[in-house]
Amino acid sequence: MTRKILCLLLLSAAAYAGDPKYPVSAIPGALLKNAHVVCRLEEVSVKMNGLKDIRVVERHVYTILNENGADHADFQAGYDKDTEIRGISGVLYDAQGNVVRKLKKNEVADLSAVGESLMTDSRMKTHSFHHRVYPYTVEYEVETRSSFTATMPAWVPQGGLNFAVEQSRLTVTVPQNYQLRYRQHMYTGEPAQTAGKGEKTFTWETKGMPALEDEWMAGSIRNRTTWVYLAPSDFSFGSYTGNMNTWNDFGKFFSTLNAGRDQLPEKIKAEVHALTDGLKTPQEKISALYRYMQKNTRYISIQLGIGGWQTFDAAYVAAKGYGDCKALSNYMLALLKEAGIRSHYTIVFGSPYPPDIIEDFSMNQFNHVILCVPLGKDTTWLECTSQTLQPGYLSDFTCNRAVLLVEENGGKLVRTPKYPMGQNKQLRSITASISPTGDLSGHVQTLYTGLQQDWCHWLVNDLKPEKQLESLRRRFNLPSYDIAKYSYTANPAGRPVPEMGELLDITVNNYASVSGKRLFVTPNILNRSNVRLDADKKRTSPIRVTYPWKDIDTVKLTIPAGYRLENAFPDKTMENKYGRFSVKAEVEGNVITYIREREQHDGVFPASEYEKIAEYYNAIDKADRAMLVFVKAE
């Protein structure tokens, strides 16, 4: 080989090794619109070798366009005794696609996944390049092996709002005779299938997905984008095996997993009978035992090994005085059983904003456990992790959703209670006065019921007094105000939903505007809607209102003497399928009487109705800001 040829070959190899990858300039313009992050390439490979061996290789390449996309730049992967991380690699590229640096093994942090009130053997590998010169690109690849096959990775190419996708691919390989179950959404056609020696492979792929913008009241992003959920048929979990083909099968697995774990110590059995033998009705017994459990236990999340799904037994909770949602629900089940009352362990997705359960596709879509106590046509639901909720009330964390009720021989989907508008009220009365300089001082008395009292319940029971006042001082949409005094009173139990009374003494600087001879007053002091929508904006997703409620505000507002009304606003009433709104203001002497009523209907409304909804909400917002104008009498 001549020296010239050798030189050319070396130059060629050097140029190839240094060729830029993933330059930002190569991203199609359509994918940059509204995007903070662009997924340049994602490859997720899942291979099930057997019921105790599933391997996943995930590679993703993200271009971070600006600081709003920085949350997507870091890497994390969880593991425990059932899941092994077999390899991690990472590369950081600049805007031109040149390698800035590569991940080193000693840069990967290994952390315990322990948070407040949490016991777990789960750990996490994490890494960040800590790069802030935008735009830049990160590439990570991780390989895991797990003996736990009860769950499989979900494929959701679009990792959030303002997230565009150039290319993403999922491949799943299972034994030839294994039934892979999947559900896909917003994916055209079926996955490509290929057969190999003793196995079969499914492939999904998508390209060119523009970024989604945030839309008001749109609900979960999974309703707006492409995804594929995978679920096993037969699976393994520790020393247990199960099947997930139907909800009945899945419930049967949990019944087997927790069998025999409801045995109480003799001392606790005696206490159950001492508490309940003299009570006449099942409801009285349920309430007494629920209060007993609240008094004698506390919540700690326990995710140790198979304990992530399997409950600790009732004797453990009795001895330790604590447990997670599974253990406390099982303990309450055992208490009721000793009192002769049957109840059911119930699995739920706990969140004030839960995703819709895919009801015709059985898989693990849950993260929490509660208890169902059927009593003929009446059913009592118990949230066993709370030491303060009243018996039978679930709050917005678990109400009105599909749940998996576990019976002795299987499971079935049922729904938790929905609290109607009449139970979710905010009834407020304000007596206030305005000084000659426009400052306001007033006394506020409010009754909250049902879901509308959840915030107050959290404030009173979960925050220290100094934090309570901090939250109250941020609660209202007023430019400058202070809370001089406040108090809360929970109404006695026995009502269908809890009620909370609130008393506030409030002062607001420069509430009314004084200009020359005129005084400008907005009589709606504390309950303005603050929702202004662009009616002309194109809407792509349905509008989701999660629960109904009703507000009534009555304001008695005294203005300084010597003014007469110059300009009023007319009474207004609107009513449609989205809700009802009415407002009126009367002036007698120097006292304004303002009454506002609003009813909010819940439901899912199609995107095609967005313009009408926007007009309705904007009309409410305008009415809430309406002013009365007074002028000094001559």
XYZ file of C-alpha atoms in Angstrom:
634
model
C 0.000 0.000 0.000
C 1.441 3.362 -0.967
C 1.946 6.119 1.549
C -0.625 8.280 -0.323
C -3.353 5.630 -0.153
C -2.612 4.919 3.518
C -2.860 8.627 4.282
C -6.206 8.901 2.491
C -7.582 5.916 4.393
C -6.502 7.350 7.730
C -8.033 10.716 6.903
C -11.267 9.016 5.870
C -11.434 7.001 9.091
C -10.742 10.083 11.190
C -13.438 12.054 9.402
C -15.979 9.241 9.951
C -15.104 8.952 13.642
C -15.607 12.669 14.055
C -18.751 13.058 11.959
C -21.400 14.986 13.870
C -24.508 13.081 14.990
C -27.940 14.542 15.639
C -27.211 18.165 14.651
C -30.097 20.428 15.631
C -30.136 21.814 12.082
C -31.379 18.425 10.850
C -34.635 18.613 12.846
C -37.600 19.293 10.533
C -39.066 22.735 11.086
C -42.534 21.326 11.803
C -41.153 19.494 14.848
C -39.585 22.617 16.315
C -42.913 24.433 16.556
C -44.082 24.639 20.204
C -41.364 22.147 21.225
C -39.025 22.277 24.211
C -37.709 18.770 23.509
C -37.382 16.686 20.348
C -36.965 12.922 20.561
C -34.522 12.251 17.734
C -34.609 8.494 18.182
C -36.118 6.097 20.671
C -35.764 2.321 20.573
C -37.397 0.134 23.213
C -36.737 -3.596 22.952
C -38.571 -6.057 25.232
C -37.714 -9.753 25.195
C -39.472 -12.319 27.348
C -37.464 -15.522 27.593
C -39.813 -17.083 30.133
C -42.098 -16.302 33.065
C -39.080 -15.404 35.204
C -36.918 -13.684 32.613
C -37.772 -10.454 30.830
C -35.099 -8.189 29.366
C -35.488 -4.587 28.280
C -33.081 -2.398 26.334
C -34.099 1.229 26.062
C -32.197 3.799 24.042
C -33.304 7.387 23.641
C -31.786 10.454 22.055
C -33.343 13.779 23.136
C -32.484 17.246 21.877
C -33.124 19.776 24.638
C -34.045 23.038 22.935
C -34.333 25.300 25.967
C -34.460 25.326 29.759
C -38.147 24.355 29.752
C -37.120 20.959 28.408
C -34.291 20.385 30.890
C -36.293 17.867 32.961
C -36.012 15.431 30.043
C -32.209 15.645 29.933
C -31.448 13.525 32.982
C -31.365 9.748 33.266
C -32.858 7.507 35.913
C -33.602 3.799 36.135
C -35.018 1.880 39.079
C -34.027 -1.558 40.271
C -34.542 -3.946 43.185
C -33.834 -7.569 44.056
C -36.045 -8.712 41.161
C -34.627 -6.301 38.571
C -30.975 -5.977 37.614
C -29.446 -3.103 35.644
C -26.946 -4.743 33.317
C -25.516 -1.704 31.597
C -25.789 2.080 31.190
C -24.171 4.317 28.581
C -24.583 8.005 27.776
C -23.281 10.680 25.416
C -23.657 14.467 25.402
C -23.652 16.300 22.040
C -23.547 20.019 21.283
C -25.879 21.845 18.891
C -23.781 20.826 15.878
C -23.873 17.161 16.876
C -20.295 16.941 18.101
C -19.503 14.782 21.110
C -18.911 16.959 24.174
C -18.281 14.057 26.539
C -19.376 10.550 27.418
C -20.798 9.152 30.633
C -18.278 7.572 32.978
C -19.290 4.738 35.282
C -18.234 6.628 38.396
C -20.594 9.499 37.471
C -23.714 7.353 37.879
C -25.329 7.889 41.285
C -26.873 4.933 43.085
C -29.624 6.150 45.385
C -32.151 4.576 47.682
C -35.658 5.372 46.488
C -36.677 6.397 50.001
C -38.932 9.357 50.565
C -40.930 10.598 53.502
C -43.057 7.852 55.130
C -41.529 5.236 52.829
C -39.783 1.921 53.467
C -38.457 0.262 50.324
C -35.677 -1.913 48.956
C -35.982 -0.222 45.575
C -32.982 1.735 44.383
C -32.300 4.069 41.521
C -29.436 4.784 39.157
C -29.338 8.436 38.116
C -27.126 10.672 36.002
C -27.061 14.221 34.677
C -24.587 15.926 32.382
C -25.538 19.236 34.068
C -25.282 20.973 30.706
C -26.987 24.338 30.222
C -25.751 25.530 26.810
C -28.892 25.204 24.696
C -29.670 23.500 22.441
C -27.878 20.224 23.145
C -28.561 16.506 22.772
C -28.305 13.611 25.238
C -28.196 9.938 24.331
C -28.732 7.229 26.965
C -29.025 3.469 26.743
C -29.912 1.122 29.612
C -30.340 -2.631 29.736
C -32.285 -4.399 32.499
C -33.175 -7.978 33.354
C -36.091 -8.859 35.633
C -37.649 -11.986 37.087
C -40.831 -9.987 37.735
C -43.139 -10.340 34.718
C -46.431 -9.031 36.097
C -45.854 -5.687 34.383
C -44.277 -4.740 31.068
C -43.038 -1.360 29.820
C -45.563 1.001 28.279
C -44.616 2.689 25.017
C -45.537 6.373 25.046
C -43.343 8.070 22.404
C -44.510 11.556 23.332
C -43.044 12.044 26.799
C -45.081 15.114 27.686
C -46.366 18.440 26.431
C -44.132 20.469 24.080
C -42.389 17.212 23.198
C -41.925 16.347 19.501
C -40.853 12.980 18.085
C -38.752 12.294 15.011
C -38.747 8.518 15.366
C -39.713 5.990 18.025
C -39.926 2.212 17.868
C -41.082 -0.575 20.196
C -40.232 -4.243 19.590
C -41.531 -7.030 21.795
C -40.382 -10.642 21.484
C -42.132 -13.485 23.351
C -42.104 -17.284 23.118
C -44.110 -18.619 20.188
C -46.813 -20.127 22.409
C -47.097 -17.103 24.726
C -50.140 -14.812 24.509
C -48.897 -11.220 24.466
C -51.719 -8.841 25.324
C -51.610 -5.225 24.188
C -53.838 -2.189 23.809
C -52.982 0.648 21.462
C -54.340 4.182 21.159
C -54.096 6.594 18.226
C -51.951 4.100 16.321
C -52.945 3.323 12.745
C -53.069 -0.357 11.858
C -51.679 -3.331 13.724
C -48.074 -3.992 14.749
C -45.778 -5.716 12.286
C -45.276 -9.367 13.271
C -42.374 -11.622 12.443
C -41.684 -15.218 13.463
C -38.353 -16.577 14.623
C -37.131 -19.867 15.987
C -39.523 -20.616 18.832
C -40.496 -16.967 19.236
C -42.509 -14.133 17.694
C -41.836 -10.401 17.521
C -44.220 -7.428 17.436
C -43.055 -4.010 16.214
C -44.684 -0.597 16.529
C -43.136 2.533 15.043
C -44.055 6.178 14.675
C -42.376 9.160 13.030
C -42.866 12.910 12.777
C -45.078 13.671 15.807
C -45.439 17.461 16.348
C -45.383 18.806 19.900
C -48.646 19.067 21.807
C -49.486 22.362 23.470
C -51.038 22.650 26.892
C -54.817 22.926 26.654
C -57.085 24.084 29.438
C -58.919 21.224 31.207
C -57.600 18.631 28.768
C -57.064 15.823 31.278
C -54.303 13.261 30.942
C -51.923 13.540 27.977
C -52.497 9.855 27.269
C -55.908 10.789 25.849
C -54.179 12.989 23.253
C -51.272 10.961 21.933
C -50.077 7.578 20.673
C -49.355 4.807 23.143
C -49.208 1.038 23.471
C -49.806 -0.715 26.785
C -48.464 -4.238 27.196
C -49.833 -6.784 29.635
C -48.966 -10.410 30.340
C -51.271 -13.363 30.215
C -49.386 -15.747 32.547
C -46.822 -14.051 34.783
C -44.495 -14.610 37.709
C -44.056 -12.616 40.889
C -41.556 -14.007 43.373
C -42.681 -17.537 44.237
C -46.182 -16.843 42.888
C -47.600 -17.217 39.402
C -50.805 -15.715 38.078
C -52.810 -14.841 35.013
C -54.075 -11.442 33.894
C -56.345 -12.311 30.964
C -59.423 -10.999 32.787
C -60.166 -8.813 35.788
C -61.481 -11.930 37.499
C -58.113 -13.640 36.949
C -56.194 -10.623 38.209
C -58.379 -10.388 41.315
C -57.880 -14.112 41.917
C -54.132 -13.555 41.981
C -54.458 -10.881 44.686
C -56.796 -13.126 46.658
C -54.166 -15.898 46.565
C -51.343 -13.465 47.326
C -53.043 -12.220 50.511
C -54.740 -15.427 51.674
C -54.497 -16.026 55.424
C -53.118 -12.588 56.214
C -56.208 -11.377 58.079
C -55.558 -13.181 61.399
C -55.658 -10.959 64.491
C -53.930 -11.498 67.854
C -56.275 -12.586 70.650
C -55.831 -9.266 72.457
C -57.067 -7.312 69.434
C -59.985 -9.700 68.966
C -61.053 -8.980 72.528
C -60.828 -5.241 71.921
C -62.994 -5.577 68.792
C -65.747 -7.293 70.772
C -65.478 -4.814 73.642
C -65.993 -2.013 71.143
C -68.761 -3.490 69.021
C -70.769 -6.134 70.860
C -72.991 -3.486 72.423
C -73.655 -1.637 69.166
C -76.883 -2.248 67.269
C -76.179 -1.587 63.603
C -73.384 -2.538 61.197
C -72.840 1.158 60.447
C -72.169 1.863 64.131
C -69.700 -1.023 64.267
C -67.913 0.119 61.105
C -67.535 3.655 62.472
C -66.283 2.445 65.844
C -63.678 0.127 64.334
C -62.572 2.720 61.770
C -61.980 5.258 64.553
C -60.146 2.550 66.517
C -57.863 1.863 63.556
C -57.221 5.594 63.013
C -56.314 6.047 66.676
C -53.986 3.054 66.892
C -52.169 3.042 63.537
C -50.307 5.376 61.237
C -49.415 5.262 57.559
C -45.952 4.320 56.299
C -45.476 3.179 52.707
C -43.738 -0.204 52.606
C -42.396 -1.471 49.277
C -40.144 -4.346 50.352
C -39.778 -7.123 47.776
C -43.085 -8.767 47.006
C -44.530 -6.459 49.676
C -44.944 -3.966 46.879
C -48.070 -5.966 46.050
C -48.537 -8.377 48.940
C -49.897 -7.001 52.184
C -48.190 -7.361 55.538
C -50.454 -9.441 57.745
C -52.857 -8.047 60.316
C -50.752 -9.275 63.242
C -47.806 -7.230 61.935
C -49.893 -4.033 61.931
C -51.272 -4.823 65.396
C -47.729 -5.267 66.770
C -46.049 -2.346 64.979
C -48.857 0.195 64.891
C -48.154 1.168 61.297
C -48.582 -0.064 57.748
C -49.007 0.988 54.136
C -52.298 1.251 52.245
C -52.349 -2.514 51.666
C -51.548 -3.431 55.265
C -53.937 -0.925 56.850
C -56.807 -1.897 54.536
C -56.161 -5.562 55.288
C -56.029 -4.785 59.025
C -59.362 -2.982 58.851
C -60.752 -5.955 56.907
C -59.608 -8.231 59.737
C -61.184 -6.001 62.412
C -64.510 -6.011 60.562
C -64.324 -9.757 59.997
C -63.939 -10.336 63.735
C -67.051 -8.186 64.261
C -68.978 -10.320 61.727
C -68.884 -7.789 58.885
C -67.654 -8.791 55.439
C -65.489 -6.391 53.439
C -63.343 -6.410 50.305
C -59.777 -5.364 49.591
C -60.070 -2.902 46.680
C -57.334 -1.692 44.334
C -57.568 1.844 42.946
C -55.554 4.584 41.246
C -55.284 7.265 43.912
C -54.995 10.846 42.640
C -57.144 13.987 42.473
C -56.582 13.801 38.679
C -56.580 10.084 37.837
C -56.252 8.697 34.322
C -59.297 6.827 33.069
C -58.976 3.120 33.751
C -59.096 1.109 30.519
C -61.983 -1.001 31.699
C -61.919 -3.624 28.943
C -58.187 -4.317 29.254
C -57.088 -6.055 32.446
C -53.646 -4.950 33.615
C -52.132 -3.228 36.613
C -53.476 0.329 36.322
C -53.517 1.008 40.062
C -51.310 2.435 42.821
C -53.370 2.327 46.023
C -55.687 0.150 48.150
C -58.916 1.024 49.981
C -61.685 -1.061 51.554
C -65.227 -1.727 50.369
C -67.871 -2.756 52.922
C -71.102 -3.887 51.193
C -74.269 -3.674 53.282
C -77.180 -4.797 51.120
C -78.076 -1.867 48.878
C -75.759 0.392 50.841
C -71.959 0.346 50.567
C -69.418 2.002 52.838
C -65.981 2.883 51.452
C -63.021 3.348 53.779
C -59.745 5.174 53.130
C -57.567 3.382 55.664
C -54.400 5.504 55.379
C -56.029 8.617 56.864
C -56.168 9.308 60.591
C -58.612 12.186 60.127
C -61.219 11.372 57.440
C -64.710 10.536 58.602
C -65.923 6.947 58.060
C -67.335 6.381 54.576
C -65.831 9.448 52.882
C -63.192 8.963 50.178
C -62.277 12.530 49.095
C -61.179 13.477 45.587
C -58.217 11.092 45.927
C -60.287 7.963 45.226
C -63.922 8.911 44.500
C -65.800 8.425 41.204
C -63.573 5.941 39.355
C -63.293 2.309 38.364
C -61.593 0.064 40.935
C -60.759 -3.636 41.193
C -62.727 -5.244 44.000
C -61.074 -8.469 45.201
C -63.355 -11.291 46.273
C -62.472 -14.774 47.482
C -62.740 -16.332 44.022
C -61.668 -13.481 41.774
C -62.074 -9.813 41.037
C -64.438 -7.415 39.307
C -64.464 -3.774 38.331
C -66.854 -1.526 40.257
C -67.009 2.234 40.774
C -66.419 4.282 43.883
C -69.067 6.872 44.836
C -69.569 10.069 42.902
C -70.394 13.077 45.066
C -73.142 15.134 43.402
C -73.278 18.914 43.183
C -75.501 19.223 46.233
C -72.767 17.702 48.399
C -69.910 19.892 47.094
C -70.823 23.378 48.260
C -69.090 26.576 49.205
C -71.478 28.934 51.008
C -69.802 32.205 51.894
C -70.969 35.326 53.722
C -68.808 38.466 53.874
C -69.391 41.569 55.943
C -66.857 44.256 55.081
C -66.261 47.985 54.916
C -64.121 50.275 52.770
C -62.156 53.165 54.229
C -62.028 56.625 52.621
C -58.613 55.668 51.155
C -59.981 52.468 49.575
C -58.664 49.873 52.067
C -60.991 46.990 52.923
C -61.461 45.161 56.203
C -63.941 42.381 56.634
C -65.173 39.248 58.334
C -65.625 36.113 56.211
C -67.712 33.126 57.198
C -67.702 30.084 54.869
C -69.167 26.591 54.984
C -67.426 24.019 52.791
C -68.929 20.591 52.151
C -67.780 17.407 50.427
C -65.037 17.785 47.852
C -64.959 21.554 48.389
C -63.785 21.025 51.978
C -60.879 18.758 51.020
C -58.490 21.717 50.817
C -59.495 22.939 54.272
C -59.165 19.433 55.676
C -55.625 19.255 54.310
C -54.797 22.702 55.679
C -56.017 21.921 59.198
C -54.775 18.340 59.530
C -51.544 18.276 57.517
C -49.956 21.699 58.056
C -48.477 23.372 61.106
C -50.124 26.704 62.117
C -47.388 28.868 60.582
C -47.703 26.975 57.306
C -51.491 27.284 57.452
C -51.255 31.059 57.584
C -48.696 31.002 54.785
C -51.111 29.071 52.562
C -54.041 31.326 53.427
C -51.988 34.374 52.506
C -51.457 32.911 49.034
C -54.938 31.573 48.489
C -56.932 34.518 47.191
C -56.418 36.429 43.967
C -55.879 39.814 45.577
C -52.842 42.057 45.064
C -52.099 42.782 48.729
C -53.961 41.340 51.685
C -53.468 39.915 55.138
C -55.322 37.443 57.329
C -55.590 38.885 60.839
C -57.381 35.877 62.352
C -58.612 32.516 61.143
C -60.240 29.400 62.541
C -61.759 26.156 61.282
C -64.436 23.966 62.760
C -65.329 20.491 61.510
C -69.025 19.813 61.797
C -69.953 16.695 63.750
C -69.846 13.374 61.920
C -73.101 11.820 60.763
C -73.666 13.837 57.625
C -73.229 12.074 54.247
C -70.065 14.081 53.540
C -67.773 16.089 55.836
C -68.332 19.796 56.411
C -65.871 22.460 57.502
C -66.611 25.944 58.765
C -64.098 28.732 58.182
C -63.845 32.170 59.857
C -61.435 34.796 58.516
C -60.692 38.390 59.366
C -59.143 39.912 56.269
C -57.676 43.286 55.312
C -56.957 44.351 51.734
C -54.850 47.394 50.906
C -56.182 49.668 48.158
C -59.059 47.330 47.409
C -61.261 50.099 45.981
C -59.902 52.728 43.630
C -60.356 56.370 44.645
C -59.952 58.837 41.772
C -60.936 62.427 42.370
C -64.604 62.436 43.305
C -65.167 58.848 42.253
C -64.941 55.513 44.038
C -64.648 52.301 41.989
C -65.714 49.114 43.791
C -65.707 45.469 42.664
C -68.223 43.804 45.009
C -67.001 40.245 44.249
C -64.217 40.160 46.806
C -63.011 36.549 47.076
C -64.558 34.387 44.361
C -63.532 35.591 40.913
C -63.222 32.913 38.259
C -59.795 33.860 36.822
C -60.459 31.826 33.665
C -60.103 33.802 30.433
C -60.045 31.707 27.271
C -59.180 32.480 23.669
C -62.399 31.497 21.917
C -60.688 31.621 18.516
C -57.923 29.206 19.458
C -58.055 25.811 17.760
C -58.929 23.076 20.241
C -57.869 19.459 19.701
C -58.827 17.638 22.909
C -62.095 17.291 24.858
C -62.772 19.497 27.879
C -62.881 17.418 31.070
C -64.573 18.760 34.222
C -63.911 16.265 36.993
C -66.649 16.980 39.547
C -69.702 19.207 40.019
C -69.929 21.948 42.639
C -71.997 24.905 43.775
C -70.919 28.286 45.200
C -73.099 30.955 46.798
C -71.526 34.255 47.861
C -73.358 36.940 49.808
C -71.487 40.188 50.411
C -72.549 43.139 52.577
C -70.094 45.913 51.783
C -70.216 49.338 53.436
C -68.607 52.243 51.579
C -67.643 55.634 53.058
C -70.486 58.077 53.647
C -71.083 60.871 51.184
C -71.112 58.886 47.947
C -74.007 58.211 45.623
C -74.235 55.506 42.943
C -73.279 56.797 39.505
C -72.999 53.624 37.469
C -74.307 50.121 38.246
C -74.107 46.852 36.323
C -77.182 44.852 35.332
C -78.251 41.590 36.949
C -77.044 38.646 34.925
C -78.181 35.019 34.636
C -76.793 32.324 32.335
C -77.713 28.657 32.228
C -76.610 25.867 29.893
C -75.303 22.292 30.023
C -71.956 23.521 31.371
C -73.462 25.180 34.425
C -75.482 28.051 35.794
C -74.393 31.538 36.840
C -76.278 34.469 38.321
C -75.203 37.739 39.894
C -76.905 40.854 41.187
C -75.913 43.912 43.193
C -78.159 46.341 45.044
C -77.216 49.601 46.749
C -79.145 51.039 49.658
C -77.615 54.124 51.201
C -73.927 53.317 51.545
C -74.356 49.535 51.745
C -73.842 47.228 48.753
C -75.555 43.835 48.808
C -73.991 41.492 46.298
C -75.193 37.934 45.627
C -73.425 35.537 43.290
C -74.413 31.936 42.584
C -72.548 29.502 40.385
C -73.178 25.835 39.600
C -70.540 23.815 37.741
C -71.622 20.691 35.874
C -69.116 17.892 35.416
C -68.580 15.865 32.246
C -66.474 15.422 29.140
C -67.350 17.941 26.443
C -66.117 17.584 22.842
C -63.486 19.928 21.443
C -66.086 21.162 18.938
C -67.888 22.904 21.837
C -64.817 24.812 22.975
C -65.942 28.110 21.457
C -69.265 27.978 23.323
C -67.552 26.981 26.568
C -65.015 29.784 26.156
C -67.788 32.328 25.638
C -69.536 31.087 28.802
C -66.418 31.161 30.977
C -65.338 34.552 29.621
C -68.767 35.982 30.389
C -68.412 34.741 33.986
C -64.937 36.230 34.237
C -66.204 39.582 32.977
C -69.165 39.577 35.368
C -66.881 38.723 38.307
C -64.836 41.865 37.614
C -67.769 44.216 37.135
C -67.482 47.487 39.078
C -69.893 49.820 40.755
C -68.960 53.482 40.339
C -69.818 56.017 43.040
C -69.402 59.760 42.990
C -69.256 62.142 45.924
C -72.546 63.863 46.492
C -72.495 67.620 45.895
